[in-house]
Each structure stands twice: as structure tokens, then as C-alpha cells.
Short mmCIF file of C-alpha atoms in Angstrom, two decimals:
data_model
loop_
_atom_site.label_atom_id
_atom_site.label_comp_id
_atom_site.label_asym_id
_atom_site.label_seq_id
_atom_site.Cartn_x
_atom_site.Cartn_y
_atom_site.Cartn_z
CA MET A 12 20.23 -17.19 -13.48
CA SER A 13 16.65 -16.70 -12.37
CA LYS A 14 14.02 -15.18 -14.61
CA THR A 15 12.27 -11.90 -13.85
CA PHE A 16 8.68 -12.15 -12.73
CA TYR A 17 7.00 -8.77 -13.19
CA ILE A 18 3.51 -8.66 -11.74
CA THR A 19 1.17 -5.68 -11.87
CA THR A 20 -2.30 -5.15 -10.47
CA ALA A 21 -5.06 -2.92 -11.73
CA ILE A 22 -4.54 0.44 -10.09
CA ASP A 23 -7.40 1.47 -7.83
CA TYR A 24 -9.71 4.42 -8.33
CA THR A 25 -9.08 6.99 -5.63
CA ASN A 26 -12.68 8.20 -5.44
CA ALA A 27 -13.68 5.31 -3.15
CA ALA A 28 -12.50 3.72 0.06
CA PRO A 29 -10.77 0.33 -0.28
CA HIS A 30 -12.99 -2.70 0.23
CA ILE A 31 -12.60 -6.48 0.47
CA GLY A 32 -12.47 -6.79 -3.33
CA HIS A 33 -9.44 -4.49 -3.45
CA ALA A 34 -7.82 -6.51 -0.66
CA TYR A 35 -8.41 -9.80 -2.47
CA GLU A 36 -6.70 -8.61 -5.65
CA LYS A 37 -3.66 -7.25 -3.85
CA ILE A 38 -3.27 -10.31 -1.62
CA LEU A 39 -3.54 -12.58 -4.67
CA ALA A 40 -0.78 -10.67 -6.43
CA ASP A 41 1.29 -10.58 -3.25
CA VAL A 42 1.06 -14.37 -2.81
CA LEU A 43 2.17 -14.96 -6.39
CA VAL A 44 5.14 -12.62 -6.22
CA ARG A 45 6.20 -13.99 -2.81
CA TYR A 46 6.08 -17.47 -4.32
CA HIS A 47 8.36 -16.45 -7.17
CA ARG A 48 10.76 -14.84 -4.73
CA LEU A 49 10.70 -18.11 -2.78
CA LYS A 50 11.64 -19.93 -6.00
CA GLY A 51 14.55 -17.58 -6.51
CA ASP A 52 13.07 -15.64 -9.42
CA SER A 53 13.99 -11.97 -9.70
CA SER A 54 10.57 -10.45 -9.06
CA TYR A 55 9.03 -7.00 -9.26
CA PHE A 56 5.56 -6.12 -8.01
CA LEU A 57 3.94 -2.88 -9.16
CA THR A 58 0.66 -1.50 -7.90
CA GLY A 59 -0.75 1.94 -7.25
CA VAL A 60 -3.59 4.38 -7.77
CA ASP A 61 -5.35 5.92 -10.76
CA GLN A 62 -5.73 9.56 -9.75
CA HIS A 63 -7.28 11.21 -12.80
CA GLY A 64 -10.73 11.27 -14.37
CA GLN A 65 -14.17 12.75 -14.10
CA LYS A 66 -15.24 10.72 -11.08
CA VAL A 67 -12.31 12.00 -9.05
CA GLN A 68 -13.00 15.59 -10.13
CA GLN A 69 -16.67 15.24 -9.14
CA ALA A 70 -15.89 13.61 -5.79
CA ALA A 71 -13.40 16.36 -4.94
CA ALA A 72 -15.92 19.07 -5.86
CA LYS A 73 -18.53 17.40 -3.67
CA GLU A 74 -16.16 17.65 -0.68
CA GLY A 75 -15.22 21.23 -1.57
CA ILE A 76 -11.50 20.48 -2.01
CA SER A 77 -9.13 20.40 -4.97
CA PRO A 78 -8.56 17.14 -6.89
CA GLU A 79 -4.92 17.19 -5.68
CA GLU A 80 -6.02 17.30 -2.03
CA PHE A 81 -8.65 14.64 -2.65
CA VAL A 82 -6.32 12.09 -4.25
CA THR A 83 -3.66 12.66 -1.60
CA LYS A 84 -6.18 11.93 1.15
CA THR A 85 -7.73 8.88 -0.48
CA THR A 86 -4.43 7.41 -1.68
CA ALA A 87 -3.26 7.34 1.94
CA LYS A 88 -6.14 4.96 2.75
CA PHE A 89 -4.89 2.42 0.22
CA ILE A 90 -1.27 2.71 1.35
CA ASP A 91 -2.27 2.20 4.98
CA LEU A 92 -4.26 -0.91 4.12
CA TRP A 93 -1.53 -2.49 1.99
CA GLU A 94 0.92 -1.98 4.84
CA LYS A 95 -1.46 -3.61 7.30
CA LEU A 96 -2.04 -6.59 4.99
CA GLU A 97 1.72 -6.99 4.37
CA ILE A 98 1.45 -6.34 0.63
CA SER A 99 5.09 -6.47 -0.45
CA TYR A 100 5.03 -4.31 -3.56
CA ASP A 101 8.29 -3.02 -5.05
CA GLY A 102 6.96 -0.09 -7.07
CA TRP A 103 4.16 2.40 -6.51
CA ALA A 104 2.33 3.86 -9.50
CA ALA A 105 0.52 7.17 -8.98
CA THR A 106 -0.73 8.60 -12.26
CA THR A 107 -0.07 12.19 -11.13
CA ASP A 108 3.66 11.39 -11.08
CA PRO A 109 5.61 13.57 -13.58
CA LEU A 110 7.39 10.44 -14.90
CA HIS A 111 4.05 8.95 -15.87
CA LYS A 112 2.73 12.18 -17.35
CA THR A 113 5.79 12.53 -19.56
CA CYS A 114 5.49 8.94 -20.76
CA VAL A 115 1.79 9.30 -21.60
CA GLN A 116 2.40 12.50 -23.56
CA LYS A 117 5.29 10.99 -25.51
CA ILE A 118 3.12 8.01 -26.49
CA LEU A 119 0.25 10.28 -27.52
CA GLN A 120 2.52 12.45 -29.62
CA ASP A 121 4.08 9.43 -31.32
CA LEU A 122 0.67 7.91 -32.16
CA TYR A 123 -0.52 11.27 -33.43
CA ASP A 124 2.58 11.63 -35.63
CA ARG A 125 1.95 8.15 -37.04
CA GLY A 126 -1.61 9.03 -37.95
CA ASP A 127 -3.14 6.68 -35.36
CA ILE A 128 -4.94 9.59 -33.66
CA TYR A 129 -7.42 11.87 -35.44
CA LYS A 130 -10.10 14.42 -34.55
CA ALA A 131 -13.85 13.93 -35.10
CA LYS A 132 -17.21 15.10 -33.79
CA TYR A 133 -19.42 12.70 -31.86
CA ARG A 134 -23.01 12.85 -30.76
CA GLY A 135 -24.31 10.11 -28.54
CA PHE A 136 -24.59 8.68 -25.05
CA TYR A 137 -21.95 8.83 -22.34
CA SER A 138 -21.63 6.84 -19.09
CA VAL A 139 -20.50 9.15 -16.31
CA ARG A 140 -19.64 6.20 -14.05
CA GLN A 141 -17.51 4.36 -16.60
CA GLU A 142 -16.26 7.56 -18.26
CA GLN A 143 -17.01 5.91 -21.59
CA PHE A 144 -19.03 6.70 -24.72
CA LEU A 145 -21.70 4.09 -25.39
CA THR A 146 -23.11 2.57 -28.56
CA ASP A 147 -26.24 0.57 -29.27
CA LYS A 148 -24.43 -2.68 -28.52
CA GLU A 149 -24.24 -1.60 -24.86
CA ARG A 150 -28.04 -1.42 -24.65
CA GLY A 151 -29.99 -4.22 -23.00
CA GLU A 152 -32.75 -6.26 -24.64
CA ASP A 153 -35.24 -3.60 -23.53
CA GLY A 154 -33.33 -0.95 -25.47
CA ASN A 155 -32.08 0.82 -22.37
CA PHE A 156 -28.60 1.12 -20.89
CA GLY A 157 -28.31 -1.14 -17.85
CA PRO A 158 -27.61 -0.03 -14.27
CA GLU A 159 -23.94 -1.04 -14.61
CA TRP A 160 -23.42 2.18 -16.65
CA GLY A 161 -24.80 4.44 -13.92
CA GLU A 162 -25.86 7.91 -15.07
CA VAL A 163 -26.01 8.09 -18.89
CA VAL A 164 -26.16 11.48 -20.59
CA GLU A 165 -26.42 12.54 -24.22
CA LEU A 166 -23.47 14.57 -25.47
CA GLU A 167 -22.23 16.20 -28.64
CA GLU A 168 -18.54 17.06 -28.66
CA GLU A 169 -15.41 17.04 -30.76
CA ASN A 170 -12.75 14.66 -29.49
CA TRP A 171 -9.57 12.93 -30.52
CA TYR A 172 -9.83 9.26 -31.52
CA PHE A 173 -7.40 6.35 -31.53
CA ARG A 174 -7.80 4.12 -34.60
CA LEU A 175 -8.78 1.10 -32.54
CA GLY A 176 -10.64 -0.58 -35.40
CA ASN A 177 -7.41 -0.89 -37.38
CA TYR A 178 -6.16 -3.45 -34.85
CA ARG A 179 -9.20 -5.73 -34.78
CA ASP A 180 -7.81 -8.33 -37.20
CA TRP A 181 -4.43 -8.36 -35.49
CA LEU A 182 -6.07 -8.82 -32.07
CA LEU A 183 -8.10 -11.81 -33.27
CA GLN A 184 -5.00 -13.39 -34.78
CA PHE A 185 -3.02 -12.74 -31.62
CA LEU A 186 -5.62 -14.32 -29.34
CA ASP A 187 -5.92 -17.34 -31.64
CA SER A 188 -2.16 -17.90 -31.73
CA HIS A 189 -1.52 -17.26 -28.02
CA PRO A 190 -3.67 -19.57 -25.90
CA GLY A 191 -3.01 -18.90 -22.25
CA CYS A 192 -2.66 -15.16 -22.75
CA VAL A 193 -5.69 -14.82 -20.49
CA GLN A 194 -6.29 -17.07 -17.49
CA PRO A 195 -8.72 -18.73 -16.90
CA ALA A 196 -9.22 -19.90 -20.48
CA PHE A 197 -12.94 -19.07 -20.63
CA ARG A 198 -12.05 -15.40 -20.11
CA GLN A 199 -9.89 -15.53 -23.23
CA THR A 200 -12.84 -16.98 -25.13
CA GLU A 201 -15.01 -14.12 -23.89
CA LEU A 202 -12.36 -11.63 -24.94
CA ARG A 203 -12.10 -13.11 -28.41
CA ASN A 204 -15.86 -12.94 -28.82
CA ALA A 205 -15.79 -9.28 -27.83
CA ALA A 206 -12.93 -8.58 -30.24
CA GLU A 207 -14.95 -10.22 -33.03
CA ARG A 208 -17.68 -7.64 -32.46
CA LEU A 209 -15.26 -4.71 -32.34
CA SER A 210 -16.21 -1.78 -34.57
CA GLY A 211 -15.32 1.88 -34.52
CA ASP A 212 -12.53 3.75 -32.81
CA LEU A 213 -11.77 4.89 -29.25
CA SER A 214 -12.22 8.44 -28.01
CA ILE A 215 -9.02 9.22 -26.11
CA SER A 216 -9.67 12.83 -25.09
CA ARG A 217 -12.08 14.93 -23.06
CA PRO A 218 -12.49 18.71 -23.45
CA LYS A 219 -11.16 20.74 -20.53
CA SER A 220 -14.48 22.57 -20.47
CA ARG A 221 -15.98 19.35 -19.08
CA LEU A 222 -12.98 17.69 -17.47
CA ALA A 223 -9.90 19.63 -16.37
CA TRP A 224 -8.41 16.96 -14.08
CA GLY A 225 -6.21 14.89 -16.37
CA ILE A 226 -3.07 14.81 -18.51
CA GLU A 227 -3.09 17.45 -21.22
CA LEU A 228 -2.78 16.32 -24.83
CA PRO A 229 0.61 17.41 -26.20
CA PHE A 230 -0.94 18.40 -29.53
CA ASP A 231 -4.13 20.05 -28.22
CA THR A 232 -3.99 22.02 -24.97
CA SER A 233 -7.78 22.33 -24.88
CA CYS A 234 -8.15 18.60 -24.07
CA VAL A 235 -7.01 16.08 -21.47
CA THR A 236 -6.40 12.36 -21.93
CA TYR A 237 -9.19 9.83 -21.46
CA VAL A 238 -8.66 8.23 -18.07
CA TRP A 239 -8.31 4.67 -19.37
CA PHE A 240 -5.65 5.63 -21.90
CA ASP A 241 -3.80 7.41 -19.12
CA ALA A 242 -4.23 4.69 -16.48
CA LEU A 243 -3.25 1.72 -18.64
CA VAL A 244 0.09 3.27 -19.49
CA ASN A 245 1.14 2.98 -15.82
CA TYR A 246 2.09 -0.64 -16.42
CA ILE A 247 4.98 0.44 -18.63
CA SER A 248 5.72 4.01 -17.50
CA PHE A 249 6.71 2.91 -14.00
CA ALA A 250 8.66 -0.04 -15.42
CA GLY A 251 10.98 2.35 -17.23
CA TYR A 252 9.41 2.63 -20.69
CA LEU A 253 10.87 5.66 -22.49
CA SER A 254 12.87 6.58 -19.38
CA ASP A 255 15.04 3.59 -18.36
CA ASP A 256 15.57 1.11 -21.19
CA ALA A 257 17.70 -1.30 -19.13
CA LYS A 258 15.07 -1.54 -16.40
CA PHE A 259 12.27 -1.96 -18.93
CA ARG A 260 14.07 -4.72 -20.85
CA GLN A 261 14.56 -6.60 -17.58
CA LEU A 262 10.97 -6.29 -16.37
CA TRP A 263 8.68 -6.45 -19.37
CA PRO A 264 6.41 -8.27 -20.29
CA ALA A 265 4.28 -8.43 -17.16
CA LEU A 266 1.48 -10.49 -15.68
CA HIS A 267 -1.50 -8.22 -15.00
CA VAL A 268 -3.76 -9.26 -12.11
CA ILE A 269 -7.14 -7.65 -12.82
CA GLY A 270 -10.85 -8.02 -12.11
CA LYS A 271 -13.23 -9.55 -14.62
CA ASP A 272 -15.01 -6.23 -15.07
CA ILE A 273 -12.02 -4.57 -16.75
CA ILE A 274 -10.67 -7.27 -19.05
CA ILE A 275 -13.26 -6.20 -21.65
CA PRO A 276 -12.78 -3.73 -23.19
CA ALA A 277 -10.10 -1.82 -21.27
CA HIS A 278 -7.28 -4.33 -20.88
CA GLY A 279 -8.03 -7.02 -23.41
CA ILE A 280 -8.91 -4.68 -26.29
CA TYR A 281 -7.77 -1.10 -25.64
CA TRP A 282 -4.47 -1.96 -23.96
CA LEU A 283 -3.35 -4.68 -26.35
CA ALA A 284 -4.22 -2.51 -29.35
CA MET A 285 -2.40 0.46 -27.82
CA LEU A 286 0.73 -1.64 -27.28
CA LYS A 287 0.59 -2.94 -30.84
CA ALA A 288 0.25 0.60 -32.15
CA MET A 289 3.29 1.61 -30.08
CA GLY A 290 5.32 -1.06 -31.86
CA PHE A 291 5.31 -3.87 -29.30
CA ALA A 292 5.85 -7.34 -30.81
CA ASP A 293 3.45 -10.22 -30.14
CA GLU A 294 5.96 -11.87 -27.81
CA ASP A 295 6.09 -8.67 -25.76
CA MET A 296 2.39 -8.56 -24.97
CA PRO A 297 1.41 -8.94 -21.29
CA ARG A 298 -0.56 -11.85 -19.85
CA PHE A 299 -3.71 -11.47 -17.77
CA LEU A 300 -4.83 -13.29 -14.64
CA VAL A 301 -8.50 -12.38 -14.32
CA HIS A 302 -10.20 -12.81 -10.96
CA GLY A 303 -13.88 -12.73 -10.09
CA TYR A 304 -15.84 -10.60 -7.66
CA VAL A 305 -15.95 -10.89 -3.89
CA LEU A 306 -19.70 -10.92 -3.33
CA VAL A 307 -21.71 -10.29 -0.17
CA ASP A 308 -24.87 -12.38 0.12
CA GLY A 309 -24.59 -13.12 -3.59
CA GLU A 310 -24.41 -9.45 -4.63
CA LYS A 311 -21.56 -7.23 -5.77
CA MET A 312 -20.46 -4.74 -3.13
CA SER A 313 -22.06 -1.35 -3.64
CA LYS A 314 -22.46 1.86 -1.68
CA SER A 315 -26.10 2.10 -2.77
CA ILE A 316 -26.87 -1.39 -1.42
CA GLY A 317 -24.88 -0.70 1.73
CA ASN A 318 -22.98 -4.01 1.71
CA ILE A 319 -19.40 -2.69 1.50
CA ARG A 320 -17.01 -4.76 3.62
CA ASP A 321 -14.06 -2.84 5.08
CA PRO A 322 -10.90 -5.00 5.15
CA HIS A 323 -9.47 -2.86 7.97
CA THR A 324 -12.30 -4.06 10.20
CA PHE A 325 -11.77 -7.73 9.43
CA ALA A 326 -8.00 -7.50 9.81
CA ASP A 327 -8.39 -5.76 13.17
CA THR A 328 -11.12 -8.09 14.42
CA PHE A 329 -9.91 -11.48 13.20
CA GLY A 330 -6.27 -10.84 12.34
CA VAL A 331 -4.43 -10.23 9.08
CA GLU A 332 -3.55 -13.90 8.63
CA SER A 333 -7.15 -15.04 8.94
CA LEU A 334 -8.24 -12.58 6.23
CA ARG A 335 -5.37 -13.43 3.89
CA TYR A 336 -5.95 -17.16 4.30
CA PHE A 337 -9.72 -17.06 3.88
CA LEU A 338 -9.59 -14.98 0.71
CA MET A 339 -6.87 -17.14 -0.86
CA ARG A 340 -8.28 -20.49 0.23
CA ASP A 341 -11.95 -19.98 -0.54
CA CYS A 342 -11.77 -17.94 -3.75
CA VAL A 343 -11.07 -20.02 -6.86
CA VAL A 344 -9.11 -17.76 -9.20
CA GLY A 345 -11.42 -16.58 -11.96
CA GLN A 346 -14.63 -17.28 -10.11
CA ASP A 347 -16.73 -15.19 -7.73
CA MET A 348 -16.73 -15.92 -4.01
CA ASP A 349 -19.39 -15.14 -1.43
CA PHE A 350 -17.85 -13.43 1.57
CA THR A 351 -19.39 -14.10 4.98
CA ASP A 352 -18.07 -13.49 8.46
CA GLN A 353 -19.18 -16.97 9.50
CA ARG A 354 -17.25 -18.66 6.70
CA LEU A 355 -14.11 -16.69 7.55
CA VAL A 356 -14.27 -17.77 11.19
CA GLN A 357 -15.01 -21.38 10.24
CA ARG A 358 -12.10 -21.54 7.80
CA TYR A 359 -9.76 -20.03 10.38
CA ASN A 360 -10.79 -22.32 13.21
CA VAL A 361 -10.79 -25.53 11.16
CA ASP A 362 -7.63 -25.02 9.10
CA LEU A 363 -5.42 -22.65 11.06
CA ALA A 364 -6.35 -23.21 14.70
CA ASN A 365 -7.37 -26.88 14.70
CA SER A 366 -5.24 -28.37 11.92
CA LEU A 367 -1.96 -26.49 11.60
CA GLY A 368 -1.90 -24.72 14.93
CA ASN A 369 -2.80 -27.84 16.89
CA LEU A 370 -0.19 -29.89 15.02
CA LEU A 371 2.50 -27.37 15.92
CA ASN A 372 1.50 -27.17 19.57
CA ARG A 373 1.24 -30.94 20.03
CA THR A 374 4.55 -31.60 18.32
CA LEU A 375 6.52 -29.08 20.36
CA ASN A 376 4.92 -30.12 23.63
CA MET A 377 5.55 -33.83 23.02
CA ALA A 378 9.14 -33.17 21.99
CA LYS A 379 9.71 -31.12 25.11
CA ARG A 380 7.99 -33.66 27.38
CA TYR A 381 9.64 -36.78 26.00
CA ARG A 382 13.02 -35.50 24.68
CA GLN A 383 13.56 -32.08 26.29
CA GLY A 384 12.96 -30.62 22.83
CA LYS A 385 15.98 -32.35 21.27
CA LEU A 386 15.52 -34.23 17.99
CA VAL A 387 17.14 -37.44 16.85
CA ARG A 388 17.06 -37.74 13.10
CA SER A 389 15.08 -40.84 12.20
CA GLU A 390 12.04 -40.28 10.03
CA SER A 391 8.99 -42.03 8.64
CA ALA A 392 9.66 -42.87 4.99
CA GLU A 393 5.96 -42.70 4.19
CA ILE A 394 5.53 -39.16 5.53
CA SER A 395 8.76 -37.88 3.98
CA ALA A 396 7.59 -39.21 0.59
CA PHE A 397 4.18 -37.59 1.15
CA ALA A 398 5.91 -34.27 1.91
CA ALA A 399 8.02 -34.48 -1.25
CA GLN A 400 4.93 -35.08 -3.39
CA THR A 401 3.18 -32.20 -1.64
CA VAL A 402 5.99 -29.83 -2.61
CA LYS A 403 5.87 -31.07 -6.20
CA ASP A 404 2.09 -30.63 -6.48
CA TYR A 405 2.20 -27.26 -4.70
CA THR A 406 4.81 -25.97 -7.13
CA ALA A 407 2.78 -27.14 -10.13
CA ALA A 408 -0.31 -25.36 -8.82
CA LEU A 409 1.40 -22.04 -8.14
CA ASP A 410 3.23 -22.14 -11.46
CA GLN A 411 -0.31 -22.01 -12.91
CA ASN A 412 -1.32 -19.23 -10.47
CA LEU A 413 -3.77 -21.58 -8.72
CA VAL A 414 -3.35 -20.26 -5.20
CA HIS A 415 -6.45 -21.93 -3.74
CA GLN A 416 -5.28 -25.30 -5.07
CA ALA A 417 -1.78 -24.83 -3.65
CA LEU A 418 -3.23 -24.15 -0.21
CA GLU A 419 -5.50 -27.17 -0.42
CA ILE A 420 -2.46 -29.30 -1.29
CA THR A 421 -0.47 -27.81 1.58
CA TRP A 422 -3.19 -28.55 4.11
CA GLY A 423 -3.26 -32.11 2.82
CA LEU A 424 0.17 -32.54 4.41
CA ALA A 425 -1.00 -31.00 7.69
CA THR A 426 -4.00 -33.36 7.71
CA ARG A 427 -1.78 -36.36 7.01
CA CYS A 428 0.54 -35.39 9.86
CA ASN A 429 -2.34 -35.05 12.31
CA ALA A 430 -3.50 -38.52 11.30
CA PHE A 431 0.08 -39.76 11.74
CA VAL A 432 0.02 -38.56 15.35
CA GLU A 433 -3.06 -40.65 16.07
CA GLU A 434 -1.70 -43.68 14.20
CA SER A 435 1.69 -43.65 15.93
CA ALA A 436 0.38 -42.63 19.39
CA PRO A 437 3.67 -41.18 20.72
CA TRP A 438 2.22 -41.00 24.24
CA LYS A 439 2.16 -44.79 24.19
CA LEU A 440 5.60 -45.12 22.62
CA ALA A 441 7.03 -42.93 25.39
CA LYS A 442 6.00 -45.52 27.98
CA ASP A 443 8.00 -48.32 26.34
CA PRO A 444 11.83 -48.00 26.44
CA GLU A 445 12.08 -50.46 23.54
CA LYS A 446 10.13 -48.03 21.37
CA ALA A 447 12.58 -45.16 21.89
CA GLN A 448 13.83 -45.18 18.29
CA GLU A 449 10.29 -45.28 16.95
CA LEU A 450 9.36 -42.32 19.15
CA ASP A 451 12.38 -40.39 17.87
CA ALA A 452 11.25 -41.04 14.30
CA VAL A 453 7.73 -39.76 15.02
CA LEU A 454 8.94 -36.56 16.70
CA TYR A 455 11.50 -35.80 13.99
CA THR A 456 8.99 -36.52 11.23
CA LEU A 457 6.43 -34.15 12.72
CA ALA A 458 8.95 -31.35 13.37
CA GLU A 459 10.46 -31.63 9.89
CA SER A 460 7.02 -31.70 8.28
CA LEU A 461 6.14 -28.51 10.15
CA ARG A 462 9.31 -26.86 8.89
CA ILE A 463 8.31 -27.71 5.31
CA LEU A 464 4.76 -26.53 5.95
CA ALA A 465 6.11 -23.22 7.24
CA ILE A 466 7.93 -22.70 3.95
CA LEU A 467 4.92 -23.63 1.84
CA ILE A 468 2.59 -21.22 3.63
CA ALA A 469 5.09 -18.34 3.48
CA PRO A 470 3.61 -16.68 0.35
CA ALA A 471 0.08 -16.65 1.73
CA LEU A 472 0.81 -16.37 5.46
CA PRO A 473 4.21 -14.69 5.90
CA ARG A 474 3.62 -13.83 9.55
CA ALA A 475 2.51 -17.35 10.48
CA SER A 476 5.42 -18.83 8.55
CA ARG A 477 7.86 -16.78 10.59
CA GLY A 478 6.05 -17.78 13.78
CA ILE A 479 6.33 -21.51 13.06
CA LEU A 480 10.00 -21.29 12.08
CA ASP A 481 10.73 -19.33 15.25
CA GLN A 482 9.08 -21.98 17.43
CA LEU A 483 10.99 -24.70 15.60
CA ALA A 484 14.19 -22.65 16.08
CA ALA A 485 14.72 -23.15 12.34
CA PRO A 486 16.49 -20.69 10.01
CA GLY A 487 14.24 -17.80 8.99
CA GLU A 488 15.86 -17.23 5.60
CA ILE A 489 14.09 -19.72 3.36
CA THR A 490 13.77 -20.70 -0.29
CA LEU A 491 11.65 -23.29 -2.03
CA ALA A 492 14.76 -25.48 -2.29
CA ASP A 493 14.75 -25.68 1.52
CA THR A 494 11.66 -27.89 1.35
CA ALA A 495 13.97 -30.84 0.69
CA TRP A 496 13.59 -33.32 3.53
CA GLY A 497 16.16 -33.21 6.32
CA GLY A 498 16.60 -29.51 7.01
CA LEU A 499 16.53 -30.03 10.78
CA PRO A 500 19.85 -31.64 11.74
CA ASP A 501 20.39 -34.47 14.16
CA GLY A 502 20.47 -33.09 17.69
CA HIS A 503 18.50 -29.95 16.79
CA VAL A 504 16.78 -28.36 19.79
CA LEU A 505 13.29 -26.98 19.20
CA GLY A 506 12.03 -23.70 20.63
CA GLU A 507 9.28 -23.06 23.12
CA PRO A 508 5.67 -23.78 22.12
CA GLN A 509 3.23 -20.87 21.88
CA VAL A 510 -0.34 -20.71 20.65
CA LEU A 511 0.02 -19.35 17.12
CA PHE A 512 -3.63 -19.49 16.08
CA PRO A 513 -5.95 -19.00 19.07
CA ARG A 514 -9.46 -20.09 18.21
CA ILE A 515 -11.98 -17.42 17.38
CA GLU A 516 -14.92 -17.92 19.73
CA THR A 517 -18.31 -16.94 18.39
CA ALA A 518 -21.56 -16.15 20.16
CA ALA A 519 -23.00 -19.48 19.04
CA GLU A 520 -20.19 -21.27 20.87
#
């Protein structure tokens, strides 16, 4: 029986249009969950939108519409993009959903009843952008709050607090005893260092006089829930927590795919402490795959700088597969990547058009020219062994969520096959009747290698995978087990060749 692989992504703020960074995160999660489906794991992929908070309320007011109208309009932009990019999510989390609201309020009431939530007055500084109260430790060396906090105002208000500080010692012990909870490892080290410095508690409410757009506290109708407390609960509310025990037992714990900017403090500190306070055991804590930023000219994308990159534009201009491949191949998980149009085109032309696409076209054309497209099973032992090792290494990489490495390994097989064409020179073999068996072996080896390549690229390039299998006239229903050598039977007739990856011509060319 296969295990359940439950993957969740950070839900997106609906006060901004989706950009390349959003696309990267969702494609990364999509590749991982498609891989686990390929392995035969029972998988569930949850993503969605965070629809509450002060920023949403302000953005709606600026447009002169209600928050409900605003989030409906902006949520549609994300849904449209995920459909275009073939993001194969199973569940959609919208924090305005009544199921989610009920779950959040039940958790709040339970924590309040346990004494983990109390009321206190606070006077200090507040980041409007991050919707977070700040302390002196957030100040820079010059004594000021940095630009990452946006507008900072001084407030005095009475709010409800979660006893976050009570869970500091447990969090340190948990991180020490669970290496691999956060990937890459240096992010776990950063998280532990932040937990070591943890002091004070977490304000989990905002007065309705300042913020009306949120989930009302069940024990104080004059306040709404702090957006991060609300948003984080989506990971369990939409998995059935407190509403469908059977579903929740099957799915949880999850792997959260999140950006490096929200591991500290939101996910790594607030969320883990919240779960512990709810009664979750250490073995039921989620894991985190933390990715870096997609930069433009070395800078984080920002409206103020004017360097936002719209994934719709790139998908329409260069194709969905080119965007998916470039982001997965060039971005090392956990590190930042610098996004450039030129690099995208270069990666597409070199890897997809020249390497894989050319291999497919040459193989089908030679098979049609020399054997009317009919294969005789007789392979190269060296290439079949190379393919088997490729599958083994690919599996090891993706089991560690190393998508870029898995693609590099996959293209190693394509490169080896292209070299094999030059070494074996089938155009010469075709001229010598005594070399007929050798020619059969070359053609079968190339076609079978392409079938395996089509399976390996399926998580990252589902459309291209289907295209290759169609041209090979191979079965479209595939699993990772189908990468075993010999899937194309003796006498198999290949399909018609078509250009799968037409080169992208640039002005310089």
C-alpha cells in the first residue's frame, strides 16, 4: 500500500497580482506531487489564497470596492494562472470559506479555555506591510526599522496574546532532535538561532475599529484574528482537522513548500508552537521545504522598483513548458535565482530544442527511413545500463526534493543518447546489409531511451511527456515502474515525427 504524500504551499496574498516568484513555488510543489503520483504514492496537493488582513482591506478601499469583491477578483487571477501552468492541485484553500472560519474559531476557543490566550495592553511599533508588531530586535544597526517592514507606525492598543514564549524550550528541543525538519539544512540552523532569541508572546488579535476584515474572535466580538494565525490554520482546516477525522488522519503531517521570507517567524516559530499548543505530538509536526527568491537583475521583485515579471506573459510568449523547465532547472532549491529572458531562451534552445527535441526527431525520422518505423528489439547493453542508473539517481534526487538535480540527471541520458547517435552512425549502418542487426539495436535503443526520458520528465514537463509518448505510439498511462528497460515490444511501430520544441529565434540570431 502506498503512503500518502500531502504537500501544501504557502497561500498567496490576494492584494497583489501573481508574479514569477508565485509561479516558481507552485510549479515546484506541482513537480514534487506529480513525482509521488508517478511513484504510486497516494498524494494530495493543497494550495490557495489568504483573503484576510489589513493589506487586503486597504487595497479594497483604495479601489472603492468591498473586501469580498476585491478578493473574488484577485483570486481569479491566481486560479487562471495555475490552470495555464498545469498546476495539478487537489484542494483549494480560501480563508473566507466557512469551513476554515469554523476551524479557526474552535482552535481559538480551545486555546483560550486552556489559558494559552490572554489579554494585555501594548504600546509600540507596528509594521503595516507585515501586519506585525515590532520590537527592538527588528531594528537595524542604525536603530531604525529597515525598508523590509514598509510603513511603521506607533500604536497603543489592547489585544489578545498567545503564550508563544511558553513553547520556546520545546521548540529548541524539537529542532535539535529532528534534523531534516527544514530543508535545506542551513535554514533549520537559521530557524534554531531565531528560536534561541525568542522572547515575549504573540498578539493574535486586531481591534475591529482598525481592522474589520477578518475572522471574529469567538470570545471577544470586538476583535478579529491576526492574519497569520488565521492563514496558517489553512494547512489543517482544509485537510479535515476538526471536521473530517478520517481524512485528516490519512493526510497529515504535510510537507509545506514556502519561501525563505516566511519560515521565520511565521512558519518555523508561530506555526509549530501553535500546533504544539493544540496538542500535536512531535511526530505529527510538518516538514518545510524552503525555497529562495526569484530575483530580477539581482534584486527582489517589487512594484516600487518596477521589475515585476508576469508569468502569464512568459507562458504566452515562450510556452508553458519553457517556463516550467527553466524555473525548475536553473533554480537550486533553497537558493535564489536570477531570472532573465535571455537565460530562459538559452536553456530552452539548448536543452529542449537541441538536445531532447532533436534526439526525438532524429530517432523517429531514421526509424521511418530505414525500417518504416518498425522496431526490432535488440539493444545496446551500455545504454540500457546507463538508463537504469539514470532512473536510480533521478529517484534518489527527487526523494530529497532536489528537482534541479533530477533534471540534470535526466538530461545526462539525453546527452548520452545524442553522443550514441554520432558514435554508431546509423546512416552508415543502413548502407551495409551485414550491419542490419546493429542498426536495429541502435534504433531500438534510441526509441526505448526516449520512452524512459518521457516518463522522467513527466513531473516537470507533463505536456512534453505526453507529446513524446504520442510520437512513440507508447502507452500514455505511466508509472515510475515503467522506466524498466524493454517497454517497447518487438515489432512496435512508432508514430509520426513532429517538431515538439521549435527553437525560439531571438533578434541576435
